[in-house]
Coordinates of C-alpha atoms in Angstrom, one line a residue:
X26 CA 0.0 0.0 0.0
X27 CA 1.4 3.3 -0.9
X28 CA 2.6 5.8 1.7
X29 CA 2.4 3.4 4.4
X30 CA 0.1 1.7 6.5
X31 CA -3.9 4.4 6.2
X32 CA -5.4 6.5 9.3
X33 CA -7.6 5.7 10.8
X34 CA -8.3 1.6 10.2
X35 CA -8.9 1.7 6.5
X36 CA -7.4 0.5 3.2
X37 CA -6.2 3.6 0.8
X38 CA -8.6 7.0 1.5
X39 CA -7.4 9.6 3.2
X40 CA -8.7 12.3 5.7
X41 CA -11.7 12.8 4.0
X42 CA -14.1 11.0 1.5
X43 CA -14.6 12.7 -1.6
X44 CA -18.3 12.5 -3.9
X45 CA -17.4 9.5 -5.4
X46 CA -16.4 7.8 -2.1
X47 CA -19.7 9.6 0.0
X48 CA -22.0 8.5 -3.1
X49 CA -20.8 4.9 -3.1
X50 CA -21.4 5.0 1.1
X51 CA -25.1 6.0 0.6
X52 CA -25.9 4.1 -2.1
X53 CA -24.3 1.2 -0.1
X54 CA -26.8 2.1 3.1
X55 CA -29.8 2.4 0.7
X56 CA -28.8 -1.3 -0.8
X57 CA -28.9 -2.6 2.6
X58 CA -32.0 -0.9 3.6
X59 CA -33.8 -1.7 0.4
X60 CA -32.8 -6.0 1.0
X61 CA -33.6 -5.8 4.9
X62 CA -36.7 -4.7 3.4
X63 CA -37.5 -7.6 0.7
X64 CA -36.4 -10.0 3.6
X65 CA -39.0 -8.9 6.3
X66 CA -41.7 -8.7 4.1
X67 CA -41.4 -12.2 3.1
X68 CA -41.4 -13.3 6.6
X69 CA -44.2 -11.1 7.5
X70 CA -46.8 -12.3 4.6
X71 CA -46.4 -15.4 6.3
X72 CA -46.6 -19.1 5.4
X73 CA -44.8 -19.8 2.1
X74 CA -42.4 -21.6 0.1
X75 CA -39.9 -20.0 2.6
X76 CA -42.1 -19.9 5.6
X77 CA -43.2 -23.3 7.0
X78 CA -46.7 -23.5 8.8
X79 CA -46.3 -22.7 12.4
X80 CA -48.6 -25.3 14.5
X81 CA -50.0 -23.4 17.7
X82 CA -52.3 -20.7 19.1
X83 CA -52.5 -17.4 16.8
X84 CA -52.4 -15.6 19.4
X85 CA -48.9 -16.9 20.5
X86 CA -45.8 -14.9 18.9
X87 CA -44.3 -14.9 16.2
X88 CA -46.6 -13.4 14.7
X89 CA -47.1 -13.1 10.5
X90 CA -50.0 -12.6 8.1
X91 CA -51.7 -15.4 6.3
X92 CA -50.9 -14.3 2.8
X93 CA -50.3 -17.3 1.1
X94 CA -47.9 -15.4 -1.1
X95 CA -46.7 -17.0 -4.8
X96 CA -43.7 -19.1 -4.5
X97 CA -42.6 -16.9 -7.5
X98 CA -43.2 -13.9 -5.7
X99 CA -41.2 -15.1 -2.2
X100 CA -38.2 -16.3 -4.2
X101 CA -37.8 -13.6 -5.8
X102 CA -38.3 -11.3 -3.2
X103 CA -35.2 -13.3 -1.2
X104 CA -32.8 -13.3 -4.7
X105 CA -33.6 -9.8 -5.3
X106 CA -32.6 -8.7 -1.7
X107 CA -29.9 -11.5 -1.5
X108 CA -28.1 -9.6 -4.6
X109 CA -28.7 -6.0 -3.4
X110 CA -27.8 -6.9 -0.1
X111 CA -24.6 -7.9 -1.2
X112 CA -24.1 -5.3 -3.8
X113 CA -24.6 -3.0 -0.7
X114 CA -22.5 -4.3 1.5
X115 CA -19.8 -4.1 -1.6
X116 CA -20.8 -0.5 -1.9
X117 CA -19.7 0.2 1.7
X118 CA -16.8 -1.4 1.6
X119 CA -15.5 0.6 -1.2
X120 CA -16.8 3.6 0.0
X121 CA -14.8 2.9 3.8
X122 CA -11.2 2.5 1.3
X123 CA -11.7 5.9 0.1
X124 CA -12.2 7.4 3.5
X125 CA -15.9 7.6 3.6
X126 CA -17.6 7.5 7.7
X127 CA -20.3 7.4 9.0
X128 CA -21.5 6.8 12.7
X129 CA -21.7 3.5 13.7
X130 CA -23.9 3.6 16.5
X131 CA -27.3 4.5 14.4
X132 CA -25.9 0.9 12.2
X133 CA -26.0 -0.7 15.7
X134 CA -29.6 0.4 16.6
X135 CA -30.8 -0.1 13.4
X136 CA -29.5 -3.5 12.9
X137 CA -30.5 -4.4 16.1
X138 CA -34.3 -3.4 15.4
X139 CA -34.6 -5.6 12.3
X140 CA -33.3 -8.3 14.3
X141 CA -35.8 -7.5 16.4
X142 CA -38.7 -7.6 14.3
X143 CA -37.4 -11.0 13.0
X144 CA -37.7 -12.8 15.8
X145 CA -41.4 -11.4 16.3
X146 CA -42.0 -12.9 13.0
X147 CA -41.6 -16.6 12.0
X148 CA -38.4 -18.1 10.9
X149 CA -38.1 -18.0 6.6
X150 CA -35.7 -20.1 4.4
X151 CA -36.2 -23.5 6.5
X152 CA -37.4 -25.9 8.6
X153 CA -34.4 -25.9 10.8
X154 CA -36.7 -24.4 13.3
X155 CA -38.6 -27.1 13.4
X156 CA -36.1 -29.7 14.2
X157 CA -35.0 -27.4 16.9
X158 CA -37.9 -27.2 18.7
X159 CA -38.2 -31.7 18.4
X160 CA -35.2 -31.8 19.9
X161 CA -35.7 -29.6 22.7
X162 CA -39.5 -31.3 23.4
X163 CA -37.8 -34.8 23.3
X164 CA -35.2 -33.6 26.2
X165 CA -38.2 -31.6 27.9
X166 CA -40.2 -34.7 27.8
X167 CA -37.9 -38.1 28.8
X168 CA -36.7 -38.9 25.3
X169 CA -33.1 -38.9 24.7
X170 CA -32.3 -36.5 21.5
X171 CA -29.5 -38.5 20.6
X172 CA -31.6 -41.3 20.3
X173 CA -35.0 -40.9 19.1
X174 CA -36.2 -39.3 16.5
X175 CA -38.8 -37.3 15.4
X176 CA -40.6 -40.4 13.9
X177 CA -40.3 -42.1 17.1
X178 CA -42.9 -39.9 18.6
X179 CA -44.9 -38.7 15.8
X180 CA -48.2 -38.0 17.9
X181 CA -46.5 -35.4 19.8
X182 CA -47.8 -31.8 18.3
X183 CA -43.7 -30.7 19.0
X184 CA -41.5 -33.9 18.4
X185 CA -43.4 -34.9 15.3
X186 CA -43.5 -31.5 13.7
X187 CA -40.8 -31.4 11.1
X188 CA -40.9 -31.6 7.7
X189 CA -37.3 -32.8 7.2
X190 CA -34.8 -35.1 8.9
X191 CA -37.6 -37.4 11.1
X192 CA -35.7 -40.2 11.0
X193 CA -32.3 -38.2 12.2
X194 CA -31.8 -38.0 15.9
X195 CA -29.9 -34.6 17.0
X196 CA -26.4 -33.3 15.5
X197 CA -26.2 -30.5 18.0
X198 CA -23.9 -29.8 20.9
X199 CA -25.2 -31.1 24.4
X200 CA -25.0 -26.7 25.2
X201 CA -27.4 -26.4 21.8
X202 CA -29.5 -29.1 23.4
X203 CA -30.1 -27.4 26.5
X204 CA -31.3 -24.2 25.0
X205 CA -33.8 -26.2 23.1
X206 CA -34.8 -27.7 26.2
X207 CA -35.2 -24.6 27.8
X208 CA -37.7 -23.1 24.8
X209 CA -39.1 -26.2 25.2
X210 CA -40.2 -25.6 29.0
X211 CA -41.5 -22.4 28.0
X212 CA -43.6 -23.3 24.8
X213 CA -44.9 -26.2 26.0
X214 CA -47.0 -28.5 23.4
X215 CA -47.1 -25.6 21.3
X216 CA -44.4 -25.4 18.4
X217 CA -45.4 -21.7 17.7
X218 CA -44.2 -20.4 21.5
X219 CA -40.8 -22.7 21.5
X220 CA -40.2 -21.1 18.4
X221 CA -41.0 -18.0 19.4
X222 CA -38.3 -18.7 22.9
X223 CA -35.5 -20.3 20.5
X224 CA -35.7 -16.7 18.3
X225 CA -35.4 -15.2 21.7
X226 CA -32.0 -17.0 22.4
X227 CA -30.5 -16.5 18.9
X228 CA -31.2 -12.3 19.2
X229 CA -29.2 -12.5 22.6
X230 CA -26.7 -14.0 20.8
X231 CA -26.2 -12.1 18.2
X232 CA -26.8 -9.3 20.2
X233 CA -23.9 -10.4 22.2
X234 CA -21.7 -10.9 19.5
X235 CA -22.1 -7.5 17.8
X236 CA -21.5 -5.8 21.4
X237 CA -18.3 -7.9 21.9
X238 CA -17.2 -6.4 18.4
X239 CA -18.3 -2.9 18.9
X240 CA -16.4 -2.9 21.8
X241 CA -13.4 -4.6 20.5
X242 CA -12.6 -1.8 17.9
X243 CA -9.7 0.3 18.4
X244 CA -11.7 3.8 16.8
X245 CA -14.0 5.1 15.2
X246 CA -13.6 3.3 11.8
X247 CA -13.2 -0.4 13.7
X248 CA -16.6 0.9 14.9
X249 CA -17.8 1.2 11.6
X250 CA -16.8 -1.7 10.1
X251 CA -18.0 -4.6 13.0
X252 CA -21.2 -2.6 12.2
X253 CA -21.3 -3.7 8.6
X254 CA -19.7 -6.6 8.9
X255 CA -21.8 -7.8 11.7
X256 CA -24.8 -5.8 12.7
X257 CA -26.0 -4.1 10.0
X258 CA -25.1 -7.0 7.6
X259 CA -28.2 -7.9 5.7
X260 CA -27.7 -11.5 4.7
X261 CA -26.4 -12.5 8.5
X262 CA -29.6 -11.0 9.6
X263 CA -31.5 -12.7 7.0
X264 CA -29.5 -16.2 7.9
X265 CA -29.0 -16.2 11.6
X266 CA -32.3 -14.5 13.2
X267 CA -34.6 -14.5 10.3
X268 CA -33.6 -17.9 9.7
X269 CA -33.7 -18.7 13.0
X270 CA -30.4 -21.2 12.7
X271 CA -28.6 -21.9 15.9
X272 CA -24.8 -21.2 14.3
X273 CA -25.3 -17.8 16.0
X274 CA -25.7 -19.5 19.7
X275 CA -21.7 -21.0 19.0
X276 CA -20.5 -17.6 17.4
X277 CA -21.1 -15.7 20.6
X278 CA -18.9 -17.5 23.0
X279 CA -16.5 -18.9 20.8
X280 CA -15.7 -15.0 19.7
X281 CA -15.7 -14.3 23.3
X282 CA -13.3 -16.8 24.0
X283 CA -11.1 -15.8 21.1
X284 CA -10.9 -11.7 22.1
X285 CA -10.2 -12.7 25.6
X286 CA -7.5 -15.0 24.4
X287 CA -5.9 -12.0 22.7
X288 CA -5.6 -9.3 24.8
X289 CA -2.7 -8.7 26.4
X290 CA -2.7 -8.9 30.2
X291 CA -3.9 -11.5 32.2
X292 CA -1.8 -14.7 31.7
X293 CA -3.1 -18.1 32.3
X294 CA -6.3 -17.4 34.1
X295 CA -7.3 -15.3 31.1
X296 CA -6.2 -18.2 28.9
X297 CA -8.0 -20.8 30.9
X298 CA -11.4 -18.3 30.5
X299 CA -10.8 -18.0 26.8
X300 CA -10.8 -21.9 26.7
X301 CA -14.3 -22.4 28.8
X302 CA -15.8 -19.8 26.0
X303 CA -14.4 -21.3 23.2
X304 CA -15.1 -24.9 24.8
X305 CA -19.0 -23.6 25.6
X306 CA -19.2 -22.4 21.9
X307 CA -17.4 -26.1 20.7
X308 CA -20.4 -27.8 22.6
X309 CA -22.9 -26.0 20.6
X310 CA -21.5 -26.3 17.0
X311 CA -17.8 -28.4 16.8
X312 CA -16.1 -26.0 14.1
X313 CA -16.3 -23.5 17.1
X314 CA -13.3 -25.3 18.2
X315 CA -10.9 -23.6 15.0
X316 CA -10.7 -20.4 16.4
X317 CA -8.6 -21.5 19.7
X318 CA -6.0 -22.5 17.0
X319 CA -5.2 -19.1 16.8
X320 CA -3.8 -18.4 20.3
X321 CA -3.2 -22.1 20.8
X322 CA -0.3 -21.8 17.5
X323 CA 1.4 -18.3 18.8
X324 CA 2.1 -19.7 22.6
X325 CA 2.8 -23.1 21.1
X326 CA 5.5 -21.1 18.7
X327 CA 6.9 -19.9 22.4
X328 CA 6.7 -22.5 24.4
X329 CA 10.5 -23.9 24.6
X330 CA 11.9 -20.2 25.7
X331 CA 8.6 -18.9 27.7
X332 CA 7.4 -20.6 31.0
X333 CA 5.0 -18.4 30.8
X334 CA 3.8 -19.2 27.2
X335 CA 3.7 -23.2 28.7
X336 CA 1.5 -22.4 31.6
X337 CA -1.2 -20.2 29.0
X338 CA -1.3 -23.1 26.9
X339 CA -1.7 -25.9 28.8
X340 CA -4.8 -23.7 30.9
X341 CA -6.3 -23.0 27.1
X342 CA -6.4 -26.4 26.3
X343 CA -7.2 -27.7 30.2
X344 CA -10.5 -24.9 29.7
X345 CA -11.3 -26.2 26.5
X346 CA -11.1 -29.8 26.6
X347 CA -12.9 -29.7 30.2
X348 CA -15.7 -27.6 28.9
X349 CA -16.8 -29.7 26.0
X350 CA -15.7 -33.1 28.1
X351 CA -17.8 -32.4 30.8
X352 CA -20.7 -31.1 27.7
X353 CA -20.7 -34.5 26.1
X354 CA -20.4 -36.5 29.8
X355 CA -23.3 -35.2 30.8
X356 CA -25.1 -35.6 27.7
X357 CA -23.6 -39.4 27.2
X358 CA -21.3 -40.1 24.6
X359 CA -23.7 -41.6 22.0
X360 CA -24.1 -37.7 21.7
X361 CA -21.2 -37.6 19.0
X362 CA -22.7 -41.0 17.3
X363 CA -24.1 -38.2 14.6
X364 CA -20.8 -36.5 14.6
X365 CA -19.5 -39.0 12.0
X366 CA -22.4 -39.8 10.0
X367 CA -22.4 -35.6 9.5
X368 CA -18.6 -35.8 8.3
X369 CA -19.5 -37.8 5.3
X370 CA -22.0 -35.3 4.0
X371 CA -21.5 -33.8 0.7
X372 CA -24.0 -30.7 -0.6
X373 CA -24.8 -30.2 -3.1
X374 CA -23.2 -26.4 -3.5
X375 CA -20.2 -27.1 -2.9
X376 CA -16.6 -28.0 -4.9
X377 CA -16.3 -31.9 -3.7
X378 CA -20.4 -31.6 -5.6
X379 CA -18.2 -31.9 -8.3
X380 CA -16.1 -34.6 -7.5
X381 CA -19.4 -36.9 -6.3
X382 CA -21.1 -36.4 -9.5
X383 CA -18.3 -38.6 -11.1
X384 CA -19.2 -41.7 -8.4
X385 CA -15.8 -42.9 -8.2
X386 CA -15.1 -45.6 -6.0
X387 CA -14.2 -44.9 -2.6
X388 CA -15.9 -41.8 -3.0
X389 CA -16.1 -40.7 0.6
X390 CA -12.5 -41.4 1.5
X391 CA -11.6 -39.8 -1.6
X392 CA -13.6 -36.6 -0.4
X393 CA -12.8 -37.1 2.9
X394 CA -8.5 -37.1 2.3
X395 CA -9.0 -34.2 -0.4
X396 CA -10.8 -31.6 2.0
X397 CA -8.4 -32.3 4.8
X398 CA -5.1 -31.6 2.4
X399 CA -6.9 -28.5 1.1
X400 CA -8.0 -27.1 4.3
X401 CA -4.3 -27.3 5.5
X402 CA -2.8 -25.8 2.5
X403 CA -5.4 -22.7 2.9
X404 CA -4.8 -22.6 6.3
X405 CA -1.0 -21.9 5.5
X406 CA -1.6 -20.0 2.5
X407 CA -3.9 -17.1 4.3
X408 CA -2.1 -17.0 7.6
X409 CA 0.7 -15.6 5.5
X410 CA -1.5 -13.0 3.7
X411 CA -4.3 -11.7 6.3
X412 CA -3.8 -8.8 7.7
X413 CA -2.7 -8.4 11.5
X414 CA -3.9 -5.4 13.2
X415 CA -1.7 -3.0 15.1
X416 CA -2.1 -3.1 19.2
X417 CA 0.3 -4.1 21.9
X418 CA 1.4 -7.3 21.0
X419 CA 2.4 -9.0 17.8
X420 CA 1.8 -12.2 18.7
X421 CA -2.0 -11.7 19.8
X422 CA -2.1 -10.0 16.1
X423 CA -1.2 -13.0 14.6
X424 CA -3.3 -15.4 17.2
X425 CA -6.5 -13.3 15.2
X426 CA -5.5 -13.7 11.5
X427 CA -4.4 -17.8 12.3
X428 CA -8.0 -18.1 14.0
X429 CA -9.7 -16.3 11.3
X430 CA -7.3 -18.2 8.4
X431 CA -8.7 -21.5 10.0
X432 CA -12.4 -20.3 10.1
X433 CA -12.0 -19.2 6.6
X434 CA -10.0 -22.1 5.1
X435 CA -13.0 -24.4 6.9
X436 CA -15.7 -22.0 5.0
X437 CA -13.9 -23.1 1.5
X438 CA -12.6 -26.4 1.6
X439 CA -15.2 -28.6 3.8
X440 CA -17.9 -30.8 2.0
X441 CA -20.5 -29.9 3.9
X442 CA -21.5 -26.0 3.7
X443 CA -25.0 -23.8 4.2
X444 CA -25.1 -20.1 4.1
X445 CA -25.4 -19.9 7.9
X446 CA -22.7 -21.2 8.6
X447 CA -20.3 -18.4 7.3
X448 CA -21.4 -16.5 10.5
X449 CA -18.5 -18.0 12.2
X450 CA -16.0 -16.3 9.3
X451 CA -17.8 -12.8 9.4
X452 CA -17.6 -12.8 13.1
X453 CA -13.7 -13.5 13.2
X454 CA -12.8 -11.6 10.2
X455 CA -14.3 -8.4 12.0
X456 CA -11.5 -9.0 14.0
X457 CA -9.2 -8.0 10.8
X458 CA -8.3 -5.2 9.2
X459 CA -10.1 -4.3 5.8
X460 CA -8.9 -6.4 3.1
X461 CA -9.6 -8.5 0.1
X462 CA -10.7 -11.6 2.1
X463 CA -13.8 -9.4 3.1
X464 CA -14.7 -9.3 -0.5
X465 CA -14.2 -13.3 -0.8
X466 CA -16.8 -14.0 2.2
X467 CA -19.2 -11.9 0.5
X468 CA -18.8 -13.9 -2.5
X469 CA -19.2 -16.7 -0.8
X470 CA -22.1 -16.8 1.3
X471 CA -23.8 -14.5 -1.5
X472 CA -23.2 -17.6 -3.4
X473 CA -25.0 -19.9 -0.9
X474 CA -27.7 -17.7 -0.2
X475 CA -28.6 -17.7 -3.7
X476 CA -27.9 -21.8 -4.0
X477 CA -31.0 -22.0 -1.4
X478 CA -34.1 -20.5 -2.6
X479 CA -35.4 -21.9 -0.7
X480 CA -33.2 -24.6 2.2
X481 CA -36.4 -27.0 2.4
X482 CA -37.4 -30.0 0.3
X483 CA -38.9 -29.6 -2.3
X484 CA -42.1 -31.5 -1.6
X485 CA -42.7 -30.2 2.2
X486 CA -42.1 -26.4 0.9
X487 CA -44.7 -27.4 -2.3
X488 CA -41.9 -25.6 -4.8
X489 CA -43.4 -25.6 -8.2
X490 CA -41.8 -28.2 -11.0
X491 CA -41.0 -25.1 -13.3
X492 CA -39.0 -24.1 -10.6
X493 CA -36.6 -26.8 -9.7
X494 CA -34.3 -25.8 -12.3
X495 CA -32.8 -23.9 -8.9
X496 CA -31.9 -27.2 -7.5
X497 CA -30.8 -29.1 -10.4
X498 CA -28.7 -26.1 -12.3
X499 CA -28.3 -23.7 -9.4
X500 CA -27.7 -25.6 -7.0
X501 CA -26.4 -27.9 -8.4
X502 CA -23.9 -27.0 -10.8
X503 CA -23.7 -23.1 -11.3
X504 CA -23.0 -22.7 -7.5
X505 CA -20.1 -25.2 -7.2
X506 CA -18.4 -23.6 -10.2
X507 CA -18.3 -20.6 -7.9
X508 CA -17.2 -21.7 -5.1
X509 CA -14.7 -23.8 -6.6
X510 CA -13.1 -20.2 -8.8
X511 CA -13.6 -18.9 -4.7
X512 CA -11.4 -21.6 -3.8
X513 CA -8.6 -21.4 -6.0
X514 CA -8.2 -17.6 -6.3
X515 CA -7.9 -18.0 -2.2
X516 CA -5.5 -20.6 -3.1
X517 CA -3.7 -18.7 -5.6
X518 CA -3.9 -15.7 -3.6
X519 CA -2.3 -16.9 -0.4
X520 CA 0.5 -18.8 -2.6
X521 CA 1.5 -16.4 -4.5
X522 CA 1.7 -13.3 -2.0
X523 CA 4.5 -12.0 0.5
X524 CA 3.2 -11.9 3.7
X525 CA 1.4 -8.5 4.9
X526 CA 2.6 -6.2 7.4
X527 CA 0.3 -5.1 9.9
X528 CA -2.4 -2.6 9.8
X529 CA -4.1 -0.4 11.7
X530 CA -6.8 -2.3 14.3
X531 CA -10.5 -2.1 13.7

């Protein structure tokens, strides 16, 4: 970058943004505005292709009308605010490089309203929801999640409520479990009001998690950008509370864990605290568990010279490892028999989509090798190029850009992906310095929103026939192609490039 490291947290700009830069910033804000829009309104006209009937009392929240909207209309609707949404978000970003601000705060309250009125309205683009609130009835009730299943106990107006998965017993962390159980006490036999409790726990979280990022920035423009990357961000609003998808519950504590990890006083006991977090996230979602490889690689790198450095580590993993044994103890350990049926899942937009079509033999091992190698050759390649902010220490610097490296190289390479689950890599990567990587995640889970118009079968979400060209060609084949060019320019990238120096903190 010419002339040195920018003021003021940003990429190129200056002291000032000029017409170009102020235009791009308010077209960017209008963009977002204009998809938050298109998203809420398809939630609020109520059951749908994307909007699964919600069995219970009217009365109960959340609360929609009755509509019956055209699946041609709802889809739409979502692509059309998927793309502007993104293409706002782009706007923005450009706009920040060229020294454009604005307040942050407003973003915050704003943001924080829609995610409001999402959760008063019920969840669109699954039935995740649904499965959810089964789980959390069975555990309320006697039945063991890990065990039964939702066709076990059809006749139950909760248990045998969703659409998909009824013969799949839980996936979820023992710590996901328990929130389940918990809206499960409080909605009773009514699906509606556990829904209702679940989208209560998700807006904490994410509440939580933009907070610990506001909070975390270094100035105003740090401000700014956890804002857009985070709370103001109209497909993670769209995916994590409008959709209603527990991912959120893991990103919370897990980015908890990681910020404590990195700051600079505290020693072992703050170590061993980062661990619990990152643990407590681990035993919602497992991928929670990358981001302690961040701090976990800089104190292993010291270790033979610091006594220090040894005593940090071994209380990160003690914390960790404790958390999440003590999780799955309690919940018995036929609560990870899931775990590996999960790791042999291949969707359908992703690269290895490609590689299944071709039903070689040994597919799964194939698939199975290939994503690991990958994964550890991004890892390496964007540890050396993502940018480390400036602060105190150097080595917490680098503890962020390994954690986020590992998030992100997870987002590319595994088999299994959904657009949800890229809140992990927008929570960590707020962590960075602007860069180019902030343009790659928007690719990529602008890709997968658009690969699930909607996430349900099908059959259950009555999708016309004319329509399921988004399944077979989407889907399918145009999304993999993506995400496989996403792949190797991150590949290429990382290769190719001399480490960066270190920026500015957000």
């Amino acid at each position: 970058m010419p002339g040195g490291a920018a003021r003021d947290g940003v990429v190129g700009g200056g002291a000032g943004a000029g017409p170009a830069g102020r235009g791009l910033g308010v077209a960017g804000l209008a963009g977002i505005a204009v998809s938050l829009v298109c998203f809420l309104l398809t939630a609020l006209l109520g059951p749908s292709v994307f909007q699964p009937e919600l069995p219970g009392p009217k009365g109960q929240p959340p609360f929609s009308l009755t509509a019956h909207p055209s699946p041609y209309l709802v889809i739409g609707l979502v692509a059309f605010g998927t793309v502007v949404g993104a293409a706002g978000l782009l706007a923005c970003f450009l706009a920040v490089r060229r020294g454009w601000r604005v307040r942050a705060f407003p973003l915050v309250v704003v943001g924080m309203l829609v995610a409001a009125a999402f959760t008063f309205m019920p969840p669109v683009g699954s039935a995740d929801h649904l499965n959810y609130a089964s789980y959390g009835r069975m555990g309320a009730t006697g039945h063991d999640p890990y065990t039964t299943t939702a066709s076990d106990v059809a006749d139950d107006p909760v248990i045998g409520a969703p659409e998909e998965w009824r013969h799949t017993p839980s996936v979820y962390g023992p710590v996901a479990t328990a929130g389940q159980v918990v809206a499960s006490w409080a909605g009773g036999d009514s699906v509606r009001l556990t829904v209702f409790v679940l989208g209560l726990e998700n807006l904490l979280a994410f509440g939580l998690t933009g907070l610990i990022l506001y909070r975390t920035a270094r100035d105003r423009a740090g401000r700014l950008r956890s804002a857009l990357m985070w709370t103001c961000n109209p497909l993670l609003l769209f995916h994590m509370v409008g959709g209603g998808h527990n991912d959120v519950l893991a990103t919370a504590p897990m980015l908890a864990g990681l910020v404590l990890c990195t700051r600079t006083a505290g020693g072992p006991a703050r170590a061993f605290l980062g661990g619990v977090l990152i643990g407590f996230g681990t035993a919602i979602k497992l991928p929670a568990a990358l981001v302690g490889g961040g701090p976990a690689w800089t104190l292993l790198r010291r270790v033979r010279a610091d006594g220090s450095a040894r005593r940090s580590l071994a209380a990160l993993v003690a914390g960790s490892v404790a958390t999440v044994a003590l999780a799955y103890v309690l919940a018995g350990p036929h609560s990870l028999d899931q775990v590996e049926r999960a790791s042999r899942m291949i969707s359908l937009a992703t690269p290895w989509h490609l590689v299944a079509v071709l039903h070689v033999p040994h597919l799964r091992t194939i698939v199975k090798i290939g994503w690991v190698v990958v994964m550890i050759v991004l890892v390496w390649a964007l540890a050396r190029v993502l940018p480390r902010p400036d602060g105190p220490d150097e080595r917490q610097a680098e503890a962020r850009a390994v954690a986020a490296a590992l998030v992100l190289a997870w987002l590319l390479a595994a088999p299994y992906e959904l657009p949800w689950y890229d809140a992990f890599g927008w929570a960590v990567l707020a962590l960075l310095p602007w860069s180019r990587f902030d343009l790659l995640l928007l690719a990529h889970t602008t890709a997968l929103s658009l690969a699930y118009l909607p996430a349900r079968g099908p059959d259950p979400a009555r999708l016309p026939d004319d329509l399921h060209w988004l399944i077979s060609v989407v889907r399918s084949g145009v999304i993999p192609v993506l995400l496989t060019a996403l792949l190797a320019w991150a590949l290429w990238t990382g290769l190719r490039a001399r480490p960066r120096r270190r920026r500015p903190a957000p």
